[in-house]
mmCIF file of N, CA and C in Angstrom:
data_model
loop_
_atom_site.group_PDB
_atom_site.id
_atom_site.type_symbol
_atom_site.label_atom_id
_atom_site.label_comp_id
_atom_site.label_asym_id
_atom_site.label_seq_id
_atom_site.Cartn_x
_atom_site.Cartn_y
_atom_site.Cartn_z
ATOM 1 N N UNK A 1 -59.558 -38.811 -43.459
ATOM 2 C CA UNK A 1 -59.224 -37.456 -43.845
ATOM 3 C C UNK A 1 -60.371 -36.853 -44.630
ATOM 4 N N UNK A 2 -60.621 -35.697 -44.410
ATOM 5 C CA UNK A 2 -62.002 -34.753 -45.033
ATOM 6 C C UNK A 2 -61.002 -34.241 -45.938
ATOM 7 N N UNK A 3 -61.819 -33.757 -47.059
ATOM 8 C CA UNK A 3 -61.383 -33.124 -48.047
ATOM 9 C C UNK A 3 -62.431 -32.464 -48.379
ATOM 10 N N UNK A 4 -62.374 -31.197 -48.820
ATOM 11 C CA UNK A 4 -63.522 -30.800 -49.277
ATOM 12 C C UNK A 4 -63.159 -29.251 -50.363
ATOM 13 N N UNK A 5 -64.145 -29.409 -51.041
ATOM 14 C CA UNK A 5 -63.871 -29.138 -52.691
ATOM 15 C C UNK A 5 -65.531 -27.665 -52.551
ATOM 16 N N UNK A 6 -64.733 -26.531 -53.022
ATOM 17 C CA UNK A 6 -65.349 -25.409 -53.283
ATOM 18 C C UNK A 6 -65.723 -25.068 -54.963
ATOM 19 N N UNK A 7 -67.203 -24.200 -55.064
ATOM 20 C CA UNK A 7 -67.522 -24.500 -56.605
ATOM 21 C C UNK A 7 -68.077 -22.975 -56.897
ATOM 22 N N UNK A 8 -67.875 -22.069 -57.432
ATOM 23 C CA UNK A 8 -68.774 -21.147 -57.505
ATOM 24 C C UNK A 8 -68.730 -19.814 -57.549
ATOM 25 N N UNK A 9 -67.432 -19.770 -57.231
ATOM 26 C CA UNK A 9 -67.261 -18.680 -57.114
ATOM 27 C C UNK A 9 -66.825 -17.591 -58.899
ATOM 28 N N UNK A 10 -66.931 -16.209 -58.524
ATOM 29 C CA UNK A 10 -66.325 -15.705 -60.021
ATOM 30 C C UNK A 10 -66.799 -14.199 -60.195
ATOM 31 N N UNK A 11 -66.761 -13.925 -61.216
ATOM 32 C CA UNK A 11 -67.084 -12.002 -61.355
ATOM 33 C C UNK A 11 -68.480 -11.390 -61.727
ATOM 34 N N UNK A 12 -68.810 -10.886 -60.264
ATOM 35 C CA UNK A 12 -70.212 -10.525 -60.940
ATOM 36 C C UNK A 12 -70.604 -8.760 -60.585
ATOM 37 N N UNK A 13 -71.069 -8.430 -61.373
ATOM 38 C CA UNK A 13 -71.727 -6.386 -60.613
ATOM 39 C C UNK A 13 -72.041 -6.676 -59.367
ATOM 40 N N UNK A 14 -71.841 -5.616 -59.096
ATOM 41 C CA UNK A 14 -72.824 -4.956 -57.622
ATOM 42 C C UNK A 14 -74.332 -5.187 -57.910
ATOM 43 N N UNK A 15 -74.904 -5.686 -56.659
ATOM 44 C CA UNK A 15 -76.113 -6.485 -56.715
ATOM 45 C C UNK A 15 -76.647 -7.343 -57.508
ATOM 46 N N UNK A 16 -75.595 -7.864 -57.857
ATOM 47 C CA UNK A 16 -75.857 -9.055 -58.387
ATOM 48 C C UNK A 16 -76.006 -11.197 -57.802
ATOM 49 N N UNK A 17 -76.218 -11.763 -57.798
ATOM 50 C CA UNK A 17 -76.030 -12.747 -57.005
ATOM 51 C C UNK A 17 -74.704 -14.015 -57.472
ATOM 52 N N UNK A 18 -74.474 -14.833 -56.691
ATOM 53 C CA UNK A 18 -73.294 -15.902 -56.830
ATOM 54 C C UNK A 18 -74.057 -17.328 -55.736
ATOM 55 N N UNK A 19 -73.755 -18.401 -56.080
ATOM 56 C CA UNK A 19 -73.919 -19.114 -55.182
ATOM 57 C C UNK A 19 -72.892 -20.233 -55.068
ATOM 58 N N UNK A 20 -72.157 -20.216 -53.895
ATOM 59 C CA UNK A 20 -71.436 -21.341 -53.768
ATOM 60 C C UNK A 20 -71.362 -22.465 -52.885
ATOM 61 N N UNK A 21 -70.932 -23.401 -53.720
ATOM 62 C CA UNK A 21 -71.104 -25.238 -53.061
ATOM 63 C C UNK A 21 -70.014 -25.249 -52.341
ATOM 64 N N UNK A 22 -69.805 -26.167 -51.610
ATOM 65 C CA UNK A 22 -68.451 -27.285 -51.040
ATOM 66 C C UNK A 22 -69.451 -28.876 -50.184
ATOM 67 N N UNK A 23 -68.172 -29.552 -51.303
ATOM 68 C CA UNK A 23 -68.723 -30.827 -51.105
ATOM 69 C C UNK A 23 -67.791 -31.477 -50.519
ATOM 70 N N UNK A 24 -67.860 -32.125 -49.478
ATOM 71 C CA UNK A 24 -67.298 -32.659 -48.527
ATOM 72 C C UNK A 24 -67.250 -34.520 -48.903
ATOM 73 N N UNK A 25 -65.759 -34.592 -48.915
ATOM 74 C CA UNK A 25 -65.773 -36.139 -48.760
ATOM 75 C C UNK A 25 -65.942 -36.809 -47.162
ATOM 76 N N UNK A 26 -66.670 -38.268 -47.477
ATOM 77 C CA UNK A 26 -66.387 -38.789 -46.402
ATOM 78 C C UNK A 26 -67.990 -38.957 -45.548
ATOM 79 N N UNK A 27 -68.034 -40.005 -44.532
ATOM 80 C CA UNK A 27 -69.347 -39.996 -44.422
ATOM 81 C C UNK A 27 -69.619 -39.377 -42.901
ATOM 82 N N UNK A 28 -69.043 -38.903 -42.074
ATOM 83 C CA UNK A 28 -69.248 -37.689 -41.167
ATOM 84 C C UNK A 28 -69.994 -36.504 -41.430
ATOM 85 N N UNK A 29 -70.369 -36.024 -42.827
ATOM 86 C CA UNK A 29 -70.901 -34.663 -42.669
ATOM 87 C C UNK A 29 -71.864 -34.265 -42.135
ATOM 88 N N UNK A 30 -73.070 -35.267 -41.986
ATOM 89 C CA UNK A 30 -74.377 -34.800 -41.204
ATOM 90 C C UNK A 30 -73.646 -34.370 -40.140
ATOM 91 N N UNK A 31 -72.879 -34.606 -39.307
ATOM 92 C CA UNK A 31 -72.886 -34.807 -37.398
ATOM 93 C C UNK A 31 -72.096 -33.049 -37.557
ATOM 94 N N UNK A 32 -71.183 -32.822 -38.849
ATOM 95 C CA UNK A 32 -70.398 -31.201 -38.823
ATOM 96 C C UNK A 32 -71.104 -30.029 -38.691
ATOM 97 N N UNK A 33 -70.502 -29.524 -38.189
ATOM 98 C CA UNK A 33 -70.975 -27.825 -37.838
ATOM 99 C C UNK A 33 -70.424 -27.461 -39.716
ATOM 100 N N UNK A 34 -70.625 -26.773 -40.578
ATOM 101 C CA UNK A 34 -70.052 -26.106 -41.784
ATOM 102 C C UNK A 34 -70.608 -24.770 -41.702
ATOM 103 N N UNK A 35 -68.711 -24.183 -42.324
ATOM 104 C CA UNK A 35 -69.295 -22.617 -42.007
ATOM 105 C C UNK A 35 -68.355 -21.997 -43.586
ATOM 106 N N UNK A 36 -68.376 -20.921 -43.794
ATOM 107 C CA UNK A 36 -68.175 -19.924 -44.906
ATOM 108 C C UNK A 36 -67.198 -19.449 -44.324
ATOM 109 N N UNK A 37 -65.873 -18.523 -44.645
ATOM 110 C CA UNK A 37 -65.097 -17.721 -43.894
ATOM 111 C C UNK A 37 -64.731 -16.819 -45.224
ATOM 112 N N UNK A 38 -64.337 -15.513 -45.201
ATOM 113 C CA UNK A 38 -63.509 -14.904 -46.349
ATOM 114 C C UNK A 38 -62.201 -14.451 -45.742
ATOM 115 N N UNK A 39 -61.782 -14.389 -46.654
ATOM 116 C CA UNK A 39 -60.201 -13.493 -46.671
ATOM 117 C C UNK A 39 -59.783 -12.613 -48.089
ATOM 118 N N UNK A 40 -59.637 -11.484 -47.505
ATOM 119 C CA UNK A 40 -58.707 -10.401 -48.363
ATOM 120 C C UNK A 40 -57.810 -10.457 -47.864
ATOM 121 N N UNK A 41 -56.863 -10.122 -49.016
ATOM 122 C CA UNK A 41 -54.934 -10.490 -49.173
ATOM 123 C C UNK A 41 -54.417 -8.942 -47.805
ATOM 124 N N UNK A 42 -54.209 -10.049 -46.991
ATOM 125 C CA UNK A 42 -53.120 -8.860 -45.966
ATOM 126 C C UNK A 42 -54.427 -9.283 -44.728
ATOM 127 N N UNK A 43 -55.420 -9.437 -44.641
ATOM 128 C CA UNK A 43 -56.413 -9.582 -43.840
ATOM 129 C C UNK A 43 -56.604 -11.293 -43.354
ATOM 130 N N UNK A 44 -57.301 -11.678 -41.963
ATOM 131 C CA UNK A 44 -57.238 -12.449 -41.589
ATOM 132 C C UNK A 44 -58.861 -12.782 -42.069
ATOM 133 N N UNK A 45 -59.001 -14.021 -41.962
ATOM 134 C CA UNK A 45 -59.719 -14.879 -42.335
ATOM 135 C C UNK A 45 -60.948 -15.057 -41.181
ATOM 136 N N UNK A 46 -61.881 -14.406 -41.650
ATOM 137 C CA UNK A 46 -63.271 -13.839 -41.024
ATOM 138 C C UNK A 46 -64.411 -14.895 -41.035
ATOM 139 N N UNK A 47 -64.911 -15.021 -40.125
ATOM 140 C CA UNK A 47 -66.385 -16.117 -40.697
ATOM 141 C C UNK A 47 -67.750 -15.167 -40.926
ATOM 142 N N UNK A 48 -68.271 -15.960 -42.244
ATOM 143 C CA UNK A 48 -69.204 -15.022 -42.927
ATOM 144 C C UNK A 48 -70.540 -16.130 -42.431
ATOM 145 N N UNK A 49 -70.412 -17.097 -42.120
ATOM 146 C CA UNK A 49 -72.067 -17.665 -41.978
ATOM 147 C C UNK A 49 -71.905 -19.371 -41.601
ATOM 148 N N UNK A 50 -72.344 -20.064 -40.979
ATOM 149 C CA UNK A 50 -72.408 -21.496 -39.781
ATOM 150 C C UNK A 50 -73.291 -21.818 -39.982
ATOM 151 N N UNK A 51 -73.466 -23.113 -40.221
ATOM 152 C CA UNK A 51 -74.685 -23.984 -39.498
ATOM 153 C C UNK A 51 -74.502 -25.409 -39.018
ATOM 154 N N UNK A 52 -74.985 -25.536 -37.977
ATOM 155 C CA UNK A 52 -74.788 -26.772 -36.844
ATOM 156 C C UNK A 52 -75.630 -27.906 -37.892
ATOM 157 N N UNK A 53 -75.201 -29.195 -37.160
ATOM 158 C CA UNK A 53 -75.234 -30.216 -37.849
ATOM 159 C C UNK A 53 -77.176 -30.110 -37.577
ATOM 160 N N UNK A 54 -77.974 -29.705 -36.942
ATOM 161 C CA UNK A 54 -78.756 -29.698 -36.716
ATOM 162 C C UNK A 54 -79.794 -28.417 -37.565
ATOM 163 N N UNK A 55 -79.099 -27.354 -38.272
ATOM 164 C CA UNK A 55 -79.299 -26.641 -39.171
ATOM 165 C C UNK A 55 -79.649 -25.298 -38.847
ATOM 166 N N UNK A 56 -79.331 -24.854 -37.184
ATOM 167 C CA UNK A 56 -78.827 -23.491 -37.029
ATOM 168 C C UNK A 56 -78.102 -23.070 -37.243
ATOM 169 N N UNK A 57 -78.199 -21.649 -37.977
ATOM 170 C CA UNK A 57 -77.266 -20.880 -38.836
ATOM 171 C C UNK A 57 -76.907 -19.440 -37.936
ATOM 172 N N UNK A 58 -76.015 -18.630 -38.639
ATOM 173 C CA UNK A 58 -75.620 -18.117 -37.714
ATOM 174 C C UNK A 58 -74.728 -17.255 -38.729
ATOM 175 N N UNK A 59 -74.979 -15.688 -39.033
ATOM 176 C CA UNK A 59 -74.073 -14.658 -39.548
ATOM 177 C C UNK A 59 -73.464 -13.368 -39.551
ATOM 178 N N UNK A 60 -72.522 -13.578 -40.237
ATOM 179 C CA UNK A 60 -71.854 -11.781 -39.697
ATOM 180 C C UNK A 60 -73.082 -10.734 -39.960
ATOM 181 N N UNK A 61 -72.901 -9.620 -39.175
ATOM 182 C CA UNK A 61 -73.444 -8.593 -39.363
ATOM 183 C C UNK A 61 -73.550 -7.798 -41.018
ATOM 184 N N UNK A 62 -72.621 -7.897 -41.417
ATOM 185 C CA UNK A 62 -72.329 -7.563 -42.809
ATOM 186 C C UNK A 62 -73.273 -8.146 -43.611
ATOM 187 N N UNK A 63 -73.393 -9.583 -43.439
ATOM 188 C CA UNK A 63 -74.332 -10.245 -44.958
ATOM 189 C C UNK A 63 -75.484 -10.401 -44.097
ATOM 190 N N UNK A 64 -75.563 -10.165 -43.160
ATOM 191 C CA UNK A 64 -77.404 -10.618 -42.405
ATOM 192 C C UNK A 64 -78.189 -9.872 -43.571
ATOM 193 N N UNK A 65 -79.007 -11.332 -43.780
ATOM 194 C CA UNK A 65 -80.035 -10.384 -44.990
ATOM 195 C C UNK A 65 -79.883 -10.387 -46.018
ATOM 196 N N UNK A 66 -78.689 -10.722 -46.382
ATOM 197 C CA UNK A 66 -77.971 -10.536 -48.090
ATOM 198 C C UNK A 66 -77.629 -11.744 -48.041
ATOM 199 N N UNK A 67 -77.160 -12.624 -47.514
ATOM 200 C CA UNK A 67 -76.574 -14.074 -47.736
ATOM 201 C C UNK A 67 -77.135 -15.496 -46.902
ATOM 202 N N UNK A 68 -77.023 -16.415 -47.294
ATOM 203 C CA UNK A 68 -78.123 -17.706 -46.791
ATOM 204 C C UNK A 68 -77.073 -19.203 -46.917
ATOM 205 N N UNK A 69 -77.141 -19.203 -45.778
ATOM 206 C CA UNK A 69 -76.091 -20.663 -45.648
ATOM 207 C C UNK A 69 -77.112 -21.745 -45.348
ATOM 208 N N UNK A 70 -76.886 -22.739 -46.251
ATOM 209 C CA UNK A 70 -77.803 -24.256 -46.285
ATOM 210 C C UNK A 70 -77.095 -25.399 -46.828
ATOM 211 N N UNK A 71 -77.725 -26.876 -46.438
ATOM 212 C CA UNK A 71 -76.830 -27.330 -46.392
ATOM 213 C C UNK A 71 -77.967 -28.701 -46.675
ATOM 214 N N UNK A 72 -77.124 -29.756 -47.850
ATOM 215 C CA UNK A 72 -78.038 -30.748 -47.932
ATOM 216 C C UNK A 72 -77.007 -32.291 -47.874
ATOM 217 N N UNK A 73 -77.406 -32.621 -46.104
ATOM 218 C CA UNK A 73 -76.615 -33.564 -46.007
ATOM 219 C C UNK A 73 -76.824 -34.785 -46.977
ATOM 220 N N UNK A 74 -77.862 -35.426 -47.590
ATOM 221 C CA UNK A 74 -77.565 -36.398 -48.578
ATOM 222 C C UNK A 74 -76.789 -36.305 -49.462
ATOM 223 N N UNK A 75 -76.166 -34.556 -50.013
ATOM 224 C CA UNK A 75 -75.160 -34.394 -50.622
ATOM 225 C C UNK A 75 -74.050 -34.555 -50.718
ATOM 226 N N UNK A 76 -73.877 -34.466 -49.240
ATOM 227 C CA UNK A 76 -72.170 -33.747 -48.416
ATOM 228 C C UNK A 76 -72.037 -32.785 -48.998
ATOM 229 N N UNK A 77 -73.402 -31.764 -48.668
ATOM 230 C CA UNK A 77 -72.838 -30.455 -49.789
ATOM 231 C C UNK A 77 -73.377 -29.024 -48.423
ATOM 232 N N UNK A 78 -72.627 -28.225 -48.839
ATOM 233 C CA UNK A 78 -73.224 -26.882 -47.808
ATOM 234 C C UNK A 78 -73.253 -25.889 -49.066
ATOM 235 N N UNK A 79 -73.744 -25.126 -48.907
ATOM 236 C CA UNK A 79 -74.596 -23.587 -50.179
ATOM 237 C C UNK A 79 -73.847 -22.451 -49.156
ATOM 238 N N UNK A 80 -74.030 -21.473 -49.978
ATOM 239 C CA UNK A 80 -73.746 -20.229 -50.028
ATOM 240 C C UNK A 80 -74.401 -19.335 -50.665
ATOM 241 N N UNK A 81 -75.940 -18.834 -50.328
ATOM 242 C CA UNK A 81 -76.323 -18.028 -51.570
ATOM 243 C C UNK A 81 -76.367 -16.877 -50.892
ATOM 244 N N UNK A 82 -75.564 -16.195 -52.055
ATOM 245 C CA UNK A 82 -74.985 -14.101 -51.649
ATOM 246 C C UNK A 82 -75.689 -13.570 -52.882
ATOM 247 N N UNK A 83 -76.648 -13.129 -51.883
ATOM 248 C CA UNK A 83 -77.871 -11.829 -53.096
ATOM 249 C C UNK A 83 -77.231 -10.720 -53.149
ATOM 250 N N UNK A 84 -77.368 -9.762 -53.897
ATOM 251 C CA UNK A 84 -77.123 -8.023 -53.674
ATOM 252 C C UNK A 84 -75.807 -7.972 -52.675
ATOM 253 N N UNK A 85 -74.537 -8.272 -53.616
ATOM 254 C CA UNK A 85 -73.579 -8.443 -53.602
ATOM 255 C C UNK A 85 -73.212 -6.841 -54.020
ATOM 256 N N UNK A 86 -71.982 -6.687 -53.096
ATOM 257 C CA UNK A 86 -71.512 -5.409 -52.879
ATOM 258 C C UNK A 86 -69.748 -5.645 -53.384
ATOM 259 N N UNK A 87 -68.913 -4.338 -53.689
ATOM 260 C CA UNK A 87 -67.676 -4.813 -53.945
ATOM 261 C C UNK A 87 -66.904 -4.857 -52.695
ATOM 262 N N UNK A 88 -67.306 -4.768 -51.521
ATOM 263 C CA UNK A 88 -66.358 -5.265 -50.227
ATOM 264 C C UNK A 88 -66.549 -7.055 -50.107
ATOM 265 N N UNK A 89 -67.550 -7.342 -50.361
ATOM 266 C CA UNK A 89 -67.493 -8.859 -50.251
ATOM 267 C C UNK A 89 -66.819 -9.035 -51.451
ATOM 268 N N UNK A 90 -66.029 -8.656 -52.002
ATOM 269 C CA UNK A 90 -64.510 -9.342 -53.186
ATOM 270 C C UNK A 90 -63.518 -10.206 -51.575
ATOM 271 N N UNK A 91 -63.411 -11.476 -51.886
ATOM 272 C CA UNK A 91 -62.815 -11.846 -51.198
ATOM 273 C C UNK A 91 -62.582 -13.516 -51.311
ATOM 274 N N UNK A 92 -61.186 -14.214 -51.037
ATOM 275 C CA UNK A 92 -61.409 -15.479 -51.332
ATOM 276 C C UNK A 92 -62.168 -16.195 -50.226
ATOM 277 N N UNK A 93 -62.981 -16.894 -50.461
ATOM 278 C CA UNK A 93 -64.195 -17.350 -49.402
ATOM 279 C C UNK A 93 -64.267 -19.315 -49.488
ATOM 280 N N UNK A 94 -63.846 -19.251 -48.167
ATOM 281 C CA UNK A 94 -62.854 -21.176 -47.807
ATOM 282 C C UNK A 94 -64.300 -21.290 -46.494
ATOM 283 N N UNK A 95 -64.553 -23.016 -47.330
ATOM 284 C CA UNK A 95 -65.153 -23.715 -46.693
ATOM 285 C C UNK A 95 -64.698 -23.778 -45.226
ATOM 286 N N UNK A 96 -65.739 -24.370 -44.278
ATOM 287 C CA UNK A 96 -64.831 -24.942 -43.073
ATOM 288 C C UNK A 96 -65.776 -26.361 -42.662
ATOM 289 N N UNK A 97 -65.245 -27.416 -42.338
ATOM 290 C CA UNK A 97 -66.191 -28.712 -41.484
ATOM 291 C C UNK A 97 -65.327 -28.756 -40.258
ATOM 292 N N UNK A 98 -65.810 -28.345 -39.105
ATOM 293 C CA UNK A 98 -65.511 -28.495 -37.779
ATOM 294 C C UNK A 98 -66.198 -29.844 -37.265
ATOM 295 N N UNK A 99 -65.216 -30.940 -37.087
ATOM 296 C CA UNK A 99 -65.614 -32.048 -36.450
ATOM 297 C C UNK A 99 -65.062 -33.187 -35.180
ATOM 298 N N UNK A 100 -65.356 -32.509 -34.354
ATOM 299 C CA UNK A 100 -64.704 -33.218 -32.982
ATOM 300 C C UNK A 100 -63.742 -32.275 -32.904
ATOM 301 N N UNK A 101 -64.105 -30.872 -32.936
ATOM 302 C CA UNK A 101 -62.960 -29.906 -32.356
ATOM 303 C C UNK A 101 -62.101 -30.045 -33.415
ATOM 304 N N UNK A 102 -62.194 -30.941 -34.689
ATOM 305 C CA UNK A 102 -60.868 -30.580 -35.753
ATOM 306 C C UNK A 102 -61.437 -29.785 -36.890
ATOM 307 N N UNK A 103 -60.683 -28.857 -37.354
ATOM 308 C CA UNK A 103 -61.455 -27.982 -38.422
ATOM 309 C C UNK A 103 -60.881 -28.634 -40.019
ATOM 310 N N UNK A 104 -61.520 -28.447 -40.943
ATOM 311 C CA UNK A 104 -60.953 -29.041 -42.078
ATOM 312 C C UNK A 104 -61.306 -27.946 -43.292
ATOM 313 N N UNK A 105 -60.369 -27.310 -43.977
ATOM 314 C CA UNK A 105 -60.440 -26.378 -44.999
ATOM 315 C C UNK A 105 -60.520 -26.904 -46.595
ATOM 316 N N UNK A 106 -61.470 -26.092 -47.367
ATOM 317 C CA UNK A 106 -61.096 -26.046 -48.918
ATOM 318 C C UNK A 106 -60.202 -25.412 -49.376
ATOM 319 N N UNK A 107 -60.053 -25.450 -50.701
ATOM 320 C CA UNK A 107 -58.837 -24.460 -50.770
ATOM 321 C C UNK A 107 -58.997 -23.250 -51.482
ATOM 322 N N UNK A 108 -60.571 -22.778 -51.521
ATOM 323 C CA UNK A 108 -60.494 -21.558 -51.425
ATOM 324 C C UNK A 108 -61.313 -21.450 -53.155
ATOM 325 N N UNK A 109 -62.106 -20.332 -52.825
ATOM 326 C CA UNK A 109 -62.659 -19.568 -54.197
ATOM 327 C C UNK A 109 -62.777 -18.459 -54.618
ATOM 328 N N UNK A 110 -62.387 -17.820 -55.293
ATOM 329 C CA UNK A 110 -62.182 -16.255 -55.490
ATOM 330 C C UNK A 110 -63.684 -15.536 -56.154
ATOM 331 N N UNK A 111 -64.151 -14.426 -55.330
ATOM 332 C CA UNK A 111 -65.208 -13.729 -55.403
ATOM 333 C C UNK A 111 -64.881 -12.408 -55.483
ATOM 334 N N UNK A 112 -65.013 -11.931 -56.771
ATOM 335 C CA UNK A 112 -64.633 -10.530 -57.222
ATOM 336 C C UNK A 112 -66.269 -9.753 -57.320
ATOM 337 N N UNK A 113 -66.231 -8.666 -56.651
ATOM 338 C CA UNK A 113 -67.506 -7.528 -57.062
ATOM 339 C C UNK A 113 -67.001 -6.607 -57.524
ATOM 340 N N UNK A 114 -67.465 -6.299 -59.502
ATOM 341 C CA UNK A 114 -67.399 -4.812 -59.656
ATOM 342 C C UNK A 114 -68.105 -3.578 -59.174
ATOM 343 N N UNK A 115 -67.509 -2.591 -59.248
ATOM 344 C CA UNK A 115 -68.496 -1.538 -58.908
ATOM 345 C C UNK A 115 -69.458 -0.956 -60.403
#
C-alpha cells in the first residue's frame, strides 16, 4: 500500500511563491508517473502538472510558466514550486502516484492566495 504525505502548503499574497512536497512511502516510486491536481469546494479535481518516471513533465495551461514540478527519487519525494501565485490558484492541491494503472492519493493541502 502507497501512502503518501503532502507538506507545504498555506497563506501567501498575490505573487508571491509556496513550494510543496509529497513523500511517498514504499519502494516503487522511481518506476511512478507523480502528478499535482487541485480542487475548489463544489469543483472537480483538475490536474495542475505530471512527470513520468523518466522526468517528463507536463502542465495546465494556467500555471505554464508560473509553476515547476520535480521530483527526487532518492527521496520518494515530488516538488511543487508555484512562483507569482495568483488568488484563483486558492485551492486544495492532492498528490497523485499512478502505478500500474492504480492511482494513489494524499490527503490534501490547502493553498489560500490573498488579493
Amino acid at each position: 500500500q502507497v501512502q503518501l504525505v503532502e507538506s507545504g502548503g498555506g497563506l501567501v499574497q498575490a505573487g508571491g511563491s509556496l513550494r510543496l512536497s509529497c513523500v511517498a512511502s514504499g519502494s516503487t516510486f522511481s518506476i511512478a508517473r507523480m502528478a499535482w491536481y487541485r480542487q475548489v469546494p463544489g469543483n472537480q479535481r483538475v490536474l495542475v502538472a505530471r512527470i513520468s518516471s523518466g522526468g517528463a513533465t507536463d502542465y495546465a495551461s494556467s500555471v505554464k510558466g508560473r509553476f515547476t514540478i520535480s521530483r527526487d527519487n532518492a527521496k520518494n519525494t515530488v516538488y511543487l514550486q508555484m512562483n507569482t501565485l495568483k488568488p484563483e490558484d486558492t485551492a486544495v492541491y492532492y498528490c497523485n502516484l499512478l502505478l500500474l494503472g492504480n492511482p494513489y492519493w494524499g490527503q490534501g493541502t490547502q493553498v489560500t492566495v490573498s488579493s
